[in-house]
Coordinates of C-alpha atoms in Angstrom, one line a residue:
X1 CA 124.5 94.5 97.8
X2 CA 121.8 92.2 99.1
X3 CA 119.3 95.0 98.7
X4 CA 120.3 95.5 95.1
X5 CA 120.0 91.8 94.3
X6 CA 116.6 91.7 96.0
X7 CA 115.4 94.8 94.1
X8 CA 116.7 93.3 90.9
X9 CA 114.7 90.1 91.5
X10 CA 111.6 92.0 92.3
X11 CA 112.0 94.0 89.1
X12 CA 112.4 90.8 87.1
X13 CA 109.2 89.3 88.7
X14 CA 107.3 92.5 88.1
X15 CA 108.5 92.7 84.6
X16 CA 107.2 89.2 83.8
X17 CA 103.6 90.5 84.0
X18 CA 104.0 93.9 82.3
X19 CA 102.4 94.1 78.9
X20 CA 103.4 96.2 75.9
X21 CA 101.1 99.0 77.1
X22 CA 103.5 99.8 79.9
X23 CA 103.5 99.3 83.7
X24 CA 100.3 99.0 85.6
X25 CA 99.4 101.6 88.2
X26 CA 100.9 99.7 91.2
X27 CA 104.2 99.2 89.3
X28 CA 104.3 102.8 88.2
X29 CA 103.7 104.0 91.8
X30 CA 106.6 101.7 93.0
X31 CA 108.9 103.1 90.3
X32 CA 108.0 106.7 91.4
X33 CA 108.3 105.9 95.2
X34 CA 111.7 104.3 94.7
X35 CA 112.7 107.1 92.3
X36 CA 113.9 104.6 89.7
X37 CA 115.2 106.3 86.6
X38 CA 116.4 104.6 83.4
X39 CA 120.1 105.2 83.0
X40 CA 121.6 106.4 79.7
X41 CA 123.7 103.3 79.5
X42 CA 123.7 99.8 81.1
X43 CA 125.3 99.5 84.6
X44 CA 127.6 96.9 83.3
X45 CA 129.4 99.6 81.3
X46 CA 130.1 101.6 84.4
X47 CA 133.7 101.7 85.8
X48 CA 134.3 99.1 88.5
X49 CA 131.2 97.0 87.6
X50 CA 131.8 93.3 88.1
X51 CA 129.5 90.4 86.9
X52 CA 127.8 88.9 90.0
X53 CA 128.9 85.4 91.0
X54 CA 125.6 84.6 92.7
X55 CA 122.1 85.9 92.8
X56 CA 119.9 85.1 95.9
X57 CA 116.1 85.1 95.3
X58 CA 113.5 84.7 98.0
X59 CA 110.1 83.7 96.7
X60 CA 107.3 84.4 99.2
X61 CA 105.1 81.4 100.3
X62 CA 102.1 83.0 98.6
X63 CA 103.8 82.3 95.3
X64 CA 104.7 78.7 95.9
X65 CA 102.3 77.5 93.3
X66 CA 104.3 79.5 90.7
X67 CA 107.8 78.6 92.2
X68 CA 109.0 76.4 89.3
X69 CA 107.8 78.9 86.6
X70 CA 109.5 81.8 88.4
X71 CA 112.8 80.0 89.0
X72 CA 112.8 78.9 85.3
X73 CA 112.2 82.5 84.2
X74 CA 115.0 83.8 86.5
X75 CA 117.4 81.1 85.3
X76 CA 116.6 82.0 81.7
X77 CA 117.8 85.6 82.2
X78 CA 120.6 85.0 84.7
X79 CA 123.2 84.0 82.1
X80 CA 124.6 81.1 84.0
X81 CA 125.0 82.9 87.3
X82 CA 124.5 80.6 90.3

């Protein structure tokens, strides 16, 4: 579960810099390496799915200067989840 949450956070952070032209080369390579495929329907529509109560995000020290902006972006899309 922690891996899924971490991966989700990484995807959110990567998605913030993606432009309309599509993912850059590094992002595309990561998608292929992790074999990520877009599902036909949202995961929340899958049987047994439950809305998370808490999302844990670790921001690397190298991004400390962007910390406030990153946290604000994550809070904007987290729909009130702690």
